[in-house]
CSV table of C-alpha atoms in Angstrom, one decimal:
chain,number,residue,atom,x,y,z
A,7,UNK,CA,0.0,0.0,0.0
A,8,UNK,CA,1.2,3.8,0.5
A,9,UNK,CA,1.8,6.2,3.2
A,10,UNK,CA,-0.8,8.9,2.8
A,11,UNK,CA,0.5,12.2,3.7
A,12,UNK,CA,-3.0,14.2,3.7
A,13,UNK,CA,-5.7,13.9,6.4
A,14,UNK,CA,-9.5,13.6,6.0
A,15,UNK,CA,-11.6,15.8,7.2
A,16,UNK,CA,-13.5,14.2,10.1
A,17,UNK,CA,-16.9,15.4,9.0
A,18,UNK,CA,-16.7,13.9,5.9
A,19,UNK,CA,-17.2,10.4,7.8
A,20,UNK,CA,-21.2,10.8,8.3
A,21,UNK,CA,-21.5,13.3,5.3
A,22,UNK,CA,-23.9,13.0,2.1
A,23,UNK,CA,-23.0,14.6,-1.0
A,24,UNK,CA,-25.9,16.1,-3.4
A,25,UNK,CA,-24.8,16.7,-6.9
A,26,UNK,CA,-26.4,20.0,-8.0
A,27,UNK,CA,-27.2,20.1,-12.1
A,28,UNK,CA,-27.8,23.5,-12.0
A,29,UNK,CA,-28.8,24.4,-15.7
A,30,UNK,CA,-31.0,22.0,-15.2
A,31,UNK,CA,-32.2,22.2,-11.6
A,32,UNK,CA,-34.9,25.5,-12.1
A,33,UNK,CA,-36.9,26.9,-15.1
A,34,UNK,CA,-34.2,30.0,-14.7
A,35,UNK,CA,-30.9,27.7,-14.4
A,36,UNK,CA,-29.5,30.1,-12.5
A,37,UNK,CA,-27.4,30.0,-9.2
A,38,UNK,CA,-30.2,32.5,-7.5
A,39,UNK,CA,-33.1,30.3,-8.4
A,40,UNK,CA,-30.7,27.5,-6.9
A,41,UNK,CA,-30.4,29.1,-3.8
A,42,UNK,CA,-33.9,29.1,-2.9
A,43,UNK,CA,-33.5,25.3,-2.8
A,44,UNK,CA,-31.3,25.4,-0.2
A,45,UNK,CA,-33.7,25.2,2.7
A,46,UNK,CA,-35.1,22.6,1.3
A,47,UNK,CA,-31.7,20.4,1.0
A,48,UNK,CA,-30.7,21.2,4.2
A,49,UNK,CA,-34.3,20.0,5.9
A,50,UNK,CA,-33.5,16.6,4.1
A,51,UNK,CA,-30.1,16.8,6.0
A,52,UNK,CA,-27.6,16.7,2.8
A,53,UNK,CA,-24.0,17.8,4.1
A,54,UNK,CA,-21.9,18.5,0.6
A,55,UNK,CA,-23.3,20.3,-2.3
A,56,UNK,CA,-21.4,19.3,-5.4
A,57,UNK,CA,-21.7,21.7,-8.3
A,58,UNK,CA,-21.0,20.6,-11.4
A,59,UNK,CA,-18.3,22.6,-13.6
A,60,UNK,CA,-19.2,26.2,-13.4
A,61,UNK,CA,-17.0,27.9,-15.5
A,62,UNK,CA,-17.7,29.5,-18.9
A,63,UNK,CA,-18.6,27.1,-22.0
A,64,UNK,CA,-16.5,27.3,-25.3
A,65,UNK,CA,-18.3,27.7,-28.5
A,66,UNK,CA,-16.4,26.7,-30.7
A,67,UNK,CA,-17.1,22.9,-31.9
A,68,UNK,CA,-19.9,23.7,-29.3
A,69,UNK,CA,-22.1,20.1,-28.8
A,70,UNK,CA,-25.8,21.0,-28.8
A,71,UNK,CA,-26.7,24.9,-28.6
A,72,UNK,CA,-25.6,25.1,-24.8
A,73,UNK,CA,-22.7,23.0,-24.6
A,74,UNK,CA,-20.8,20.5,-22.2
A,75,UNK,CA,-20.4,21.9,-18.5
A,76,UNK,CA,-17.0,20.3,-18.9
A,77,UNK,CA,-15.6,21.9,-22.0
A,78,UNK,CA,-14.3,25.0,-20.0
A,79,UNK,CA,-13.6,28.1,-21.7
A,80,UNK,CA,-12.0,30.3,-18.4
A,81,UNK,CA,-10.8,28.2,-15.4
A,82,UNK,CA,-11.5,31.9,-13.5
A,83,UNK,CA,-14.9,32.6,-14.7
A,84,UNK,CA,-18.5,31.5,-14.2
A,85,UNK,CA,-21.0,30.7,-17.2
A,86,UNK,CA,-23.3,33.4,-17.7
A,87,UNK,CA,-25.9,31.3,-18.3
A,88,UNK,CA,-25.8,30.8,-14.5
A,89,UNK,CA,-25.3,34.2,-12.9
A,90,UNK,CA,-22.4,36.3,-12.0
A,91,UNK,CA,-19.6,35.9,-10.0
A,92,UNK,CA,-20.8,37.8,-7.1
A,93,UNK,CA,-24.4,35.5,-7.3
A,94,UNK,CA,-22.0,32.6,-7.5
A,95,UNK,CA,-20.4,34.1,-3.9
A,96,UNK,CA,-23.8,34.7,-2.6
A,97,UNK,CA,-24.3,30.6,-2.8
A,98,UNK,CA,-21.5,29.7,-1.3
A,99,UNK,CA,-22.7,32.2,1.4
A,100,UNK,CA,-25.7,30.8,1.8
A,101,UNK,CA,-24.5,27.0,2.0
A,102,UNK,CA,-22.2,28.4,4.5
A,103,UNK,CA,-24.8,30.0,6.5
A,104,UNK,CA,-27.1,27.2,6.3
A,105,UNK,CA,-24.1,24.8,7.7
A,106,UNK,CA,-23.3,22.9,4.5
A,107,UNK,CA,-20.3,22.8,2.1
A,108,UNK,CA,-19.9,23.6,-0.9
A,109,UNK,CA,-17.5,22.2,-3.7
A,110,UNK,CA,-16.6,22.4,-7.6
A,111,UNK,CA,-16.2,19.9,-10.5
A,112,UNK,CA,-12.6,20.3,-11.8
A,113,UNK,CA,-11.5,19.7,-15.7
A,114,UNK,CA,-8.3,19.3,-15.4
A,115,UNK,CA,-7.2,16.7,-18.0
A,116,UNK,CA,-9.2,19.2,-21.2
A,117,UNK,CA,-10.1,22.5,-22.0
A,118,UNK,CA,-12.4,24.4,-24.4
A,119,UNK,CA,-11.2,24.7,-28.5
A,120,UNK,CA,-11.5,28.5,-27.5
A,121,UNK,CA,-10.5,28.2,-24.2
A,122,UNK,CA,-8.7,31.7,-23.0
A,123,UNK,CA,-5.0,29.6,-23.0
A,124,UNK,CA,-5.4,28.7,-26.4
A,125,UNK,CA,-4.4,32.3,-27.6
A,126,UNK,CA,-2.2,33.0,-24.4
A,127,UNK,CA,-0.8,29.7,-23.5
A,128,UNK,CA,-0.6,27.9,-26.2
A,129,UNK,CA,2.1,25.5,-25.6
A,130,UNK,CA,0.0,24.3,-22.5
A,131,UNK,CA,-2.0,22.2,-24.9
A,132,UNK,CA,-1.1,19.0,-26.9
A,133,UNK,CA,-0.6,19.6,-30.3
A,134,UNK,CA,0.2,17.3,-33.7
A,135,UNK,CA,2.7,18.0,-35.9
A,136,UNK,CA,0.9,20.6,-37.9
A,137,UNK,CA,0.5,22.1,-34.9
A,138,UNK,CA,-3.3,21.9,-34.6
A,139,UNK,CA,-4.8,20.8,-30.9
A,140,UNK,CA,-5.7,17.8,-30.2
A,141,UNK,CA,-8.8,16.1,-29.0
A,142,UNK,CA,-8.6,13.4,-26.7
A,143,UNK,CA,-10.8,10.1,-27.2
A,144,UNK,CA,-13.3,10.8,-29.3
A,145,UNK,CA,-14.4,14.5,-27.3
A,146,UNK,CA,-14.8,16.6,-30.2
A,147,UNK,CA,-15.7,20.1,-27.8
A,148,UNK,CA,-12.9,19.8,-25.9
A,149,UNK,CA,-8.1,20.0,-26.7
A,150,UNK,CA,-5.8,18.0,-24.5
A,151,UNK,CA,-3.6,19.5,-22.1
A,152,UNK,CA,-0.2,18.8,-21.9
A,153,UNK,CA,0.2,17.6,-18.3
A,154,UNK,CA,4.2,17.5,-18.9
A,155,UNK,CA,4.3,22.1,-19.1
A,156,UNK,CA,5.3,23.0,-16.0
A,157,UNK,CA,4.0,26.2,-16.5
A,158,UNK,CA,0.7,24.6,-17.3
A,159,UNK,CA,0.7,22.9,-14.2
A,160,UNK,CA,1.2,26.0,-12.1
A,161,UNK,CA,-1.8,27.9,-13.8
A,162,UNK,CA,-4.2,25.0,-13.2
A,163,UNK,CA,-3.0,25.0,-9.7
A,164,UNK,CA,-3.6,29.5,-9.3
A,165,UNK,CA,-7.3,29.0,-10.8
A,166,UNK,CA,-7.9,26.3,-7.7
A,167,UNK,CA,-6.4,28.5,-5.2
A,168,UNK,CA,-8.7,31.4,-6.5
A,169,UNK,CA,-11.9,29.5,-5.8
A,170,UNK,CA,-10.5,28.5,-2.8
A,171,UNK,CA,-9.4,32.4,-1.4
A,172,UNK,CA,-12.0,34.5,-3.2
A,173,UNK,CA,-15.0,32.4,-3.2
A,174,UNK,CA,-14.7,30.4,0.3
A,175,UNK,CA,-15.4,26.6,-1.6
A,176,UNK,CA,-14.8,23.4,0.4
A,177,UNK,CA,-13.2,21.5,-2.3
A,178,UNK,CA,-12.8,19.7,-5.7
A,179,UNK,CA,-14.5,17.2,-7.6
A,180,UNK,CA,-12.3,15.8,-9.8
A,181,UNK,CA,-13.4,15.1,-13.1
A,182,UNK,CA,-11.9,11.7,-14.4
A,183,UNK,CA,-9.1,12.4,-11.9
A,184,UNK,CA,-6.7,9.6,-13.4
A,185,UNK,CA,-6.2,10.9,-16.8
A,186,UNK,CA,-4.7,13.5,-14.8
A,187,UNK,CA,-1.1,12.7,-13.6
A,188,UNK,CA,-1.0,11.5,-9.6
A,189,UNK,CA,1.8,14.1,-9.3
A,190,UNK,CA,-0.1,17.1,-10.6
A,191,UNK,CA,-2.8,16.2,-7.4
A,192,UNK,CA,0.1,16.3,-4.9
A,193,UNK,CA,1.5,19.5,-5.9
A,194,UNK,CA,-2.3,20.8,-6.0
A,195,UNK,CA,-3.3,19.5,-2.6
A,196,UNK,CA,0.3,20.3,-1.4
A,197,UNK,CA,-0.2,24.2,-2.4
A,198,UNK,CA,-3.7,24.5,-1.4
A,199,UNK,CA,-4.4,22.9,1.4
A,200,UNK,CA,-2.5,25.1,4.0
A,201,UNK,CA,-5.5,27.9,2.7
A,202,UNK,CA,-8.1,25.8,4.0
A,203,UNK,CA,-7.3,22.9,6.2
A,204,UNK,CA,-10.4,20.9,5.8
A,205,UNK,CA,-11.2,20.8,2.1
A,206,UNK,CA,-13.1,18.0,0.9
A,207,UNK,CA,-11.3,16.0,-2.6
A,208,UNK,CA,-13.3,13.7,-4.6
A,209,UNK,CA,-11.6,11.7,-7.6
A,210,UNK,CA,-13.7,10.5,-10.2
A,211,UNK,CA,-11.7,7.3,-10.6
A,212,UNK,CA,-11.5,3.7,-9.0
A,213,UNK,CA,-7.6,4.1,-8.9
A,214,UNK,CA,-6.4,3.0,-5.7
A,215,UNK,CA,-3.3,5.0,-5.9
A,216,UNK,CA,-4.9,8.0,-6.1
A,217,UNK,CA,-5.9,8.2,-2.7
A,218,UNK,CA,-2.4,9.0,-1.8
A,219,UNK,CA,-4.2,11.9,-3.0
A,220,UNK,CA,-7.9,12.3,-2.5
A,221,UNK,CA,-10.1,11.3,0.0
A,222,UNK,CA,-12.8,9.4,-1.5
A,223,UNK,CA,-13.3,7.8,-4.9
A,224,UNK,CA,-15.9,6.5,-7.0
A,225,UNK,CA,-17.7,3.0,-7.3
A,226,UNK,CA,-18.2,2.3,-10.6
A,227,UNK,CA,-17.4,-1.1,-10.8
A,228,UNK,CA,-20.0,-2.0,-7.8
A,229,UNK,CA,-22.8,0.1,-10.1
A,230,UNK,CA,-21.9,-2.2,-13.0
A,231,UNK,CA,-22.2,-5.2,-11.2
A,232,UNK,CA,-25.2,-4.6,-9.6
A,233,UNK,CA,-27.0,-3.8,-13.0
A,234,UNK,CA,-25.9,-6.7,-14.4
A,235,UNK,CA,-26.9,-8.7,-11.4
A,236,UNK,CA,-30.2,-7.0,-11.9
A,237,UNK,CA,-30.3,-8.3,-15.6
A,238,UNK,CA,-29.4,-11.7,-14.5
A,239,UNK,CA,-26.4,-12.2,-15.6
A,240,UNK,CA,-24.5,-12.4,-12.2
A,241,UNK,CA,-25.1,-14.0,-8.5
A,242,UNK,CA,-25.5,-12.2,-5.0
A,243,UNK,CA,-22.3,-14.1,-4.3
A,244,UNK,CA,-20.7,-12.1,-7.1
A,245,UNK,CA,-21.9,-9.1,-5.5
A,246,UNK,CA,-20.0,-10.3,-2.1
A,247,UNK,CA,-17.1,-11.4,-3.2
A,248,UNK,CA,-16.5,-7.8,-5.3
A,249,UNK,CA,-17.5,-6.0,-2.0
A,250,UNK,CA,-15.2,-8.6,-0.1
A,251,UNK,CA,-12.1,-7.4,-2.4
A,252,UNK,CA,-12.4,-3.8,-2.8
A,253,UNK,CA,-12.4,-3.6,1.2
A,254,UNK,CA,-9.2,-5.1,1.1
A,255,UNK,CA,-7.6,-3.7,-1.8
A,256,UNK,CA,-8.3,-0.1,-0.8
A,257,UNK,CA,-6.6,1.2,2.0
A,258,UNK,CA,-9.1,1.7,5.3
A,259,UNK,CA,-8.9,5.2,5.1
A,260,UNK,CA,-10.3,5.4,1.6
A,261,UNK,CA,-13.7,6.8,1.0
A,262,UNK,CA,-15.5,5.0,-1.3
A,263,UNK,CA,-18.5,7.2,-3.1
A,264,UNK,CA,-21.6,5.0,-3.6
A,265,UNK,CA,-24.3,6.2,-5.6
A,266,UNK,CA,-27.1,4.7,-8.0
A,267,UNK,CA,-27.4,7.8,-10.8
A,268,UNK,CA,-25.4,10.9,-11.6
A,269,UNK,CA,-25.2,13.1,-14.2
A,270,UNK,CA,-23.3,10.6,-16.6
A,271,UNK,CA,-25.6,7.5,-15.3
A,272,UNK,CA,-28.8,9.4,-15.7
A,273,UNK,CA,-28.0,11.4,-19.4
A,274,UNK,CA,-26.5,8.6,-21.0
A,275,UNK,CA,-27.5,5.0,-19.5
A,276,UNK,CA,-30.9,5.9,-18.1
A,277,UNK,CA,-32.5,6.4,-15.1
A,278,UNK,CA,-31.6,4.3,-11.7
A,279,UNK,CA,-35.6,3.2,-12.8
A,280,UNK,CA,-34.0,2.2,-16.1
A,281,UNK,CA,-31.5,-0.2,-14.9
A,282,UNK,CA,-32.6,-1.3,-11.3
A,283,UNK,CA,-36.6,-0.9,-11.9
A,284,UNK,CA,-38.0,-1.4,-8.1
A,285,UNK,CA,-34.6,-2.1,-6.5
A,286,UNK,CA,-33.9,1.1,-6.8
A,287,UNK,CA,-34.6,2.1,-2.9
A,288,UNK,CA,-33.0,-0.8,-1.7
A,289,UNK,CA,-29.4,0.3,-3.7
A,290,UNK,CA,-30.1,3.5,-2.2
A,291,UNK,CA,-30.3,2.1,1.5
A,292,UNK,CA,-27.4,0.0,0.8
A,293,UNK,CA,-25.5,3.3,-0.3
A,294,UNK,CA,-25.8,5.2,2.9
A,295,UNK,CA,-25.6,1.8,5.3
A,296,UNK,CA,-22.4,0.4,3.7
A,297,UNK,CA,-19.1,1.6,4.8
A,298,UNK,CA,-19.0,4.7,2.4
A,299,UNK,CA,-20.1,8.3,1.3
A,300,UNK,CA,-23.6,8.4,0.1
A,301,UNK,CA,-24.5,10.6,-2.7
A,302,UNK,CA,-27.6,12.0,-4.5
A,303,UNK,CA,-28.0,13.3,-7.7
A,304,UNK,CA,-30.3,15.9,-8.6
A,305,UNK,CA,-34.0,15.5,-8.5
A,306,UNK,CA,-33.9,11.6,-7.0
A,307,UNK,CA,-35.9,12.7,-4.1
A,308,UNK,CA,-38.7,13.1,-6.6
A,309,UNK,CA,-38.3,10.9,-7.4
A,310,UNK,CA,-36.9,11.9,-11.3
A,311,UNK,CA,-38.0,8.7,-14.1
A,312,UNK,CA,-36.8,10.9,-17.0
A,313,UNK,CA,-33.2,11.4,-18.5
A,314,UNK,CA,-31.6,15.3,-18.4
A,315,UNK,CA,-30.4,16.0,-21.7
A,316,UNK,CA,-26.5,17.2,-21.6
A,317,UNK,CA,-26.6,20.0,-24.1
A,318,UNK,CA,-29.7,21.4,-23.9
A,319,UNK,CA,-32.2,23.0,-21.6
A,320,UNK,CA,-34.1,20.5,-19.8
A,321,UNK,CA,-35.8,21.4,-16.7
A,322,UNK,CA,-36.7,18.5,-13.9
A,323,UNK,CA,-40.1,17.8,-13.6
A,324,UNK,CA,-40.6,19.1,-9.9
A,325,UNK,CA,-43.7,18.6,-8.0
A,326,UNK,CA,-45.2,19.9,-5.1
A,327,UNK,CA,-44.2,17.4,-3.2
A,328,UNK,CA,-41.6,15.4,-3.4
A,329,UNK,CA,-41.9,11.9,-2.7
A,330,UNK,CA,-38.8,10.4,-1.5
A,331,UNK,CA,-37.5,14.0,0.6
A,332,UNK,CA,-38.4,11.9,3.9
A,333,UNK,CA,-36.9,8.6,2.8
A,334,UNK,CA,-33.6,10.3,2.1
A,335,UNK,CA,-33.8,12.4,5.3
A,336,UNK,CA,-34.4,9.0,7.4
A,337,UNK,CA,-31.1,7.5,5.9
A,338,UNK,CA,-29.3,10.8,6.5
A,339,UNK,CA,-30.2,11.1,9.8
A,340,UNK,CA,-29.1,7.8,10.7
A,341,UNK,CA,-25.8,8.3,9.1
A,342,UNK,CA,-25.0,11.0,11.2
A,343,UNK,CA,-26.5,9.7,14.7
A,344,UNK,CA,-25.7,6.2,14.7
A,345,UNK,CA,-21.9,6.1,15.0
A,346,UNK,CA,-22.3,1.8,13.5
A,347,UNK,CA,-22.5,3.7,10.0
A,348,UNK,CA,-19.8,6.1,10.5
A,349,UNK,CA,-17.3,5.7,7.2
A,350,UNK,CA,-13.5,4.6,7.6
A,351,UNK,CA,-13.7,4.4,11.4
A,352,UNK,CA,-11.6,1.6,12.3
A,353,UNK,CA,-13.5,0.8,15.6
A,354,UNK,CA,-16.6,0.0,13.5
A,355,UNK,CA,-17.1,-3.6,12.3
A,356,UNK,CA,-19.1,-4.6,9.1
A,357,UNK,CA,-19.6,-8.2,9.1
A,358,UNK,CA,-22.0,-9.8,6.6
A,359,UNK,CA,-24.7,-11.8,7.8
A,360,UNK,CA,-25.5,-15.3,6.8
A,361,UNK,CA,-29.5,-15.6,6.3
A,362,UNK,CA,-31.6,-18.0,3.9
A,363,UNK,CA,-32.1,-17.6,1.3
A,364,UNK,CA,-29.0,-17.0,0.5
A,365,UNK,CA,-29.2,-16.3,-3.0
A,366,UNK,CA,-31.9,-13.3,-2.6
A,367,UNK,CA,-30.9,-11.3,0.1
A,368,UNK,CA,-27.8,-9.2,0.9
A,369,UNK,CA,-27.3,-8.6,5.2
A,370,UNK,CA,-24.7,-7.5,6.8
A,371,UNK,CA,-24.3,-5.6,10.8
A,372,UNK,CA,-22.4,-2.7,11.4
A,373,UNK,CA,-21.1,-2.4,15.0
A,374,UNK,CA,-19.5,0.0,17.0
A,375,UNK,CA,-19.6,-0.6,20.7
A,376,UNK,CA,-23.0,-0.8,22.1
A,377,UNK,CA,-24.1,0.7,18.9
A,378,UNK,CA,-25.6,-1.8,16.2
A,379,UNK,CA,-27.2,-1.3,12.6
A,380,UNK,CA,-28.3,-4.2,10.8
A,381,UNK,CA,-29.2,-4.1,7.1
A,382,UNK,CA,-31.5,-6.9,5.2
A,383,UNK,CA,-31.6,-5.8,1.6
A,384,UNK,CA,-33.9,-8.1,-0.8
A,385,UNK,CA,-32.3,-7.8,-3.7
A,386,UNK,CA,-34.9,-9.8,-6.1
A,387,UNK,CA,-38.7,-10.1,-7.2
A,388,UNK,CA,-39.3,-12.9,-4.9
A,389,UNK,CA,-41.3,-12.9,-1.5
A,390,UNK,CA,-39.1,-14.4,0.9
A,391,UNK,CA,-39.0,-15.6,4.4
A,392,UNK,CA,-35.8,-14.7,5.8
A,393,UNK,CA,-34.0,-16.3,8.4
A,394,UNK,CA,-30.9,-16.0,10.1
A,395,UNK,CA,-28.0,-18.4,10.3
A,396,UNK,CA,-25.4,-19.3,12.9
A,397,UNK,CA,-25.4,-15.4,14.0
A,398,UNK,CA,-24.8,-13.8,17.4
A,399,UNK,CA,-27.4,-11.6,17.5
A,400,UNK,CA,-29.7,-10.8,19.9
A,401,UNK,CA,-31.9,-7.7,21.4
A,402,UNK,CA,-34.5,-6.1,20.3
A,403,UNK,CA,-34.0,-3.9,17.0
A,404,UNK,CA,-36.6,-0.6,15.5
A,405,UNK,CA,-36.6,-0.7,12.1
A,406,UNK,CA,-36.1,3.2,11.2
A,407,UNK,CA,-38.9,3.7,8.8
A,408,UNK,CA,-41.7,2.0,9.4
A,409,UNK,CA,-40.3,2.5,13.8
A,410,UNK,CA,-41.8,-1.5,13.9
A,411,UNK,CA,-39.5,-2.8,16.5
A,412,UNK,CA,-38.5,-6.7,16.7
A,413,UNK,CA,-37.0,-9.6,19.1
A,414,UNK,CA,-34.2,-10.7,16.7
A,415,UNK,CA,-32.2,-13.8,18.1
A,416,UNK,CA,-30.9,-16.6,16.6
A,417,UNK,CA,-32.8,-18.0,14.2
A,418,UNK,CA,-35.2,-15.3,13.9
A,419,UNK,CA,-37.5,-15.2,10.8
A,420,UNK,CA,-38.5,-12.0,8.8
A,421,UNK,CA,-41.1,-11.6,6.2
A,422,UNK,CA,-39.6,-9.7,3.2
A,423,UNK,CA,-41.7,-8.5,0.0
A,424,UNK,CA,-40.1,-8.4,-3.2
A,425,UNK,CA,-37.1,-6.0,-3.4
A,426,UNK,CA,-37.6,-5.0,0.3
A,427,UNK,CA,-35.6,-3.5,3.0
A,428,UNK,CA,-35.1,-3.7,6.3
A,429,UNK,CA,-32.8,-1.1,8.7
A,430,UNK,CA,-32.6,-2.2,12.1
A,431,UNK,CA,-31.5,0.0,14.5
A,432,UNK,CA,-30.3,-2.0,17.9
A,433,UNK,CA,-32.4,0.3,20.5
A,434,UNK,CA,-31.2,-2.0,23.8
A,435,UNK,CA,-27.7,-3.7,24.6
């Protein structure tokens, strides 16, 4: 393994990150529109408000008439189609004032065709033998940067620090953080951590290395299995045996981010409807019960059945009331009260639970101390009678949404309907 040299924020351990589409989010697609949300978020308990990229949008070899958040034109600019920079500061205010944190989506492996170094800088940009720029993969908005400038480097590194000094933000997410040299982090963490102590970093990437770096990462293989286990073309043992490995591969003080849309996930594969149909809910318990950061994307409290287009305007479909506010807010709530669910704590123990059958549902206890959670998921369209094998448990447990409470000892049975959940809360010791 490695020898971190950068410590996580303790309050990042019972947090839940809500990723904020803001073009998307209100009929005006603005930051100020956004802001009136906020009361709202924070009622349902959500800790970290991650924005997605903010910054100017290039035109040229624009996709769609509005473009790709993450084709930046100005790394020190904010799209105008969102506000200006002093509404921009107002939000971070009001997160702040409100108790929350607020971070930003960082591009730093690609830039806009018209993007400001282009005309400036241009040697900070990978170019072919012509000289032209170059795209990487197959993104046609967007020019590689040349991760070797050391100049380059340094400039990426100022634009952090001025979102960080002028604006107040709580962190980076970083957008497919691997294409992006591991040394390039550590200089960026290095210089801008001593301006704020407890910033929050978030890699999009499953590279264990890289949290030598950041403090949490994302689970994409753990989404991919599950939809395939979904489609029948994998077993619940599957499902173990990758949750068995990743907690030893990763080091035990690596956040893991576990999640069942985003902004990718929802645009361009569907729906968490799409792909997990009624098991949704259950994936979402298991998201803020496991030992990990739980996050939301927008409009799943609705909850949202429709796909956000990327490059256009495309409001979510917001109703009066929103359906699944309170189921979140139960899960959050728990997170942060019941230190069993606390993330990376190395007092707490997660031990899966042997029950029958054993092919349908997934159950597992966190314990710390006195303080026990345990978690039945049925992950299949089957009616089962669940029972529990050859486990030490014993008390009496309050499930914490229906507030049913039961005498679980060995043996104990429990009616499940299809794709139900149980989260049992140990309320005596």
């Amino acid at each position: 393994m490695f020898e971190r040299e950068y410590h996580t924020t303790d309050w990042l351990k019972t947090a839940t990150i809500y990723e904020v589409n803001i073009r998307q989010y209100t009929n005006e697609g603005t930051f100020n529109a956004f802001a009136k949300e906020l009361p709202r978020l924070n009622d349902m308990g959500v800790d970290v408000l991650w924005l997605m990229p903010i910054h100017p949008i290039g035109l040229k070899n624009r996709k769609g008439s509005l473009g790709s958040y993450y084709s930046v034109k100005d790394f020190k600019a904010v799209n105008p189609e969102f506000g200006t920079m002093q509404d921009f500061k107002f939000l971070v205010d009001q997160v702040h004032q409100l108790g929350m944190k607020l971070i930003i989506d960082w591009v730093a492996n690609h830039a806009a065709w018209d993007n400001v170094w282009t005309k400036e800088k241009p040697d900070y940009f990978k170019r072919d033998e012509s000289g032209n720029f170059l795209s990487p993969n197959d993104w046609s908005d967007v020019i590689q940067i040349d991760h070797t400038n050391t100049e380059q480097q340094e400039a990426m590194i100022d634009a952090m620090k001025f979102w960080v000094t002028d604006f107040n933000i709580d962190g980076f997410r970083a957008d497919l953080a691997h294409l992006t040299p591991l040394p390039f982090w550590k200089k960026a963490r290095t210089a801008i951590e001593p301006l704020k102590a407890d910033l929050f970093w978030l890699a999009e990437t499953e590279e264990i290395s890289y949290h030598e770096v950041f403090d949490a990462s994302y689970t994409w293989e753990w989404m991919h299995k599950v939809e395939e286990f979904k489609k029948g073309n994998t077993s619940l043992n599957d499902l173990i045996e990758l949750l068995m490995k990743q907690s030893t591969e990763f080091p035990a003080s690596a956040l893991r981010m576990y999640f069942t849309s985003n902004h990718d996930e929802n645009t361009w594969n569907g729906t968490e409807y799409e792909k997990y149909g009624d098991l949704a809910k259950a994936l979402a318990v298991f998201s803020f019960t496991w030992n990990g950061i739980p996050m939301i994307y927008s409009g799943q409290e609705l909850p949202n059945n429709k796909r956000l287009d990327f490059f256009e305007k495309d409001t979510i479909d917001w109703k009066e009331n929103n359906e699944l506010h309170d189921f979140y807010k139960v899960l959050i709530q728990l997170k942060k009260s019941n230190p069993a669910i606390t993330a990376i704590d190395t007092a707490v123990s997660t031990q899966l639970i042997n029950v029958n059958p054993s092919n349908t549902v997934l159950s597992y206890l966190r314990t710390k101390g006195k303080d026990e959670v345990l978690v039945l998921l049925n992950l299949k369209n089957e009616h089962a009678i669940v029972k529990l094998v050859n486990q030490p448990i014993a008390g009496i447990y309050r499930e914490v949404f229906t507030k049913k409470e039961y005498q679980i000892t060995e043996g104990a049975q429990l009616e499940m309907s299809e794709y139900d959940f149980f989260v049992l809360e140990k309320i005596n010791s």
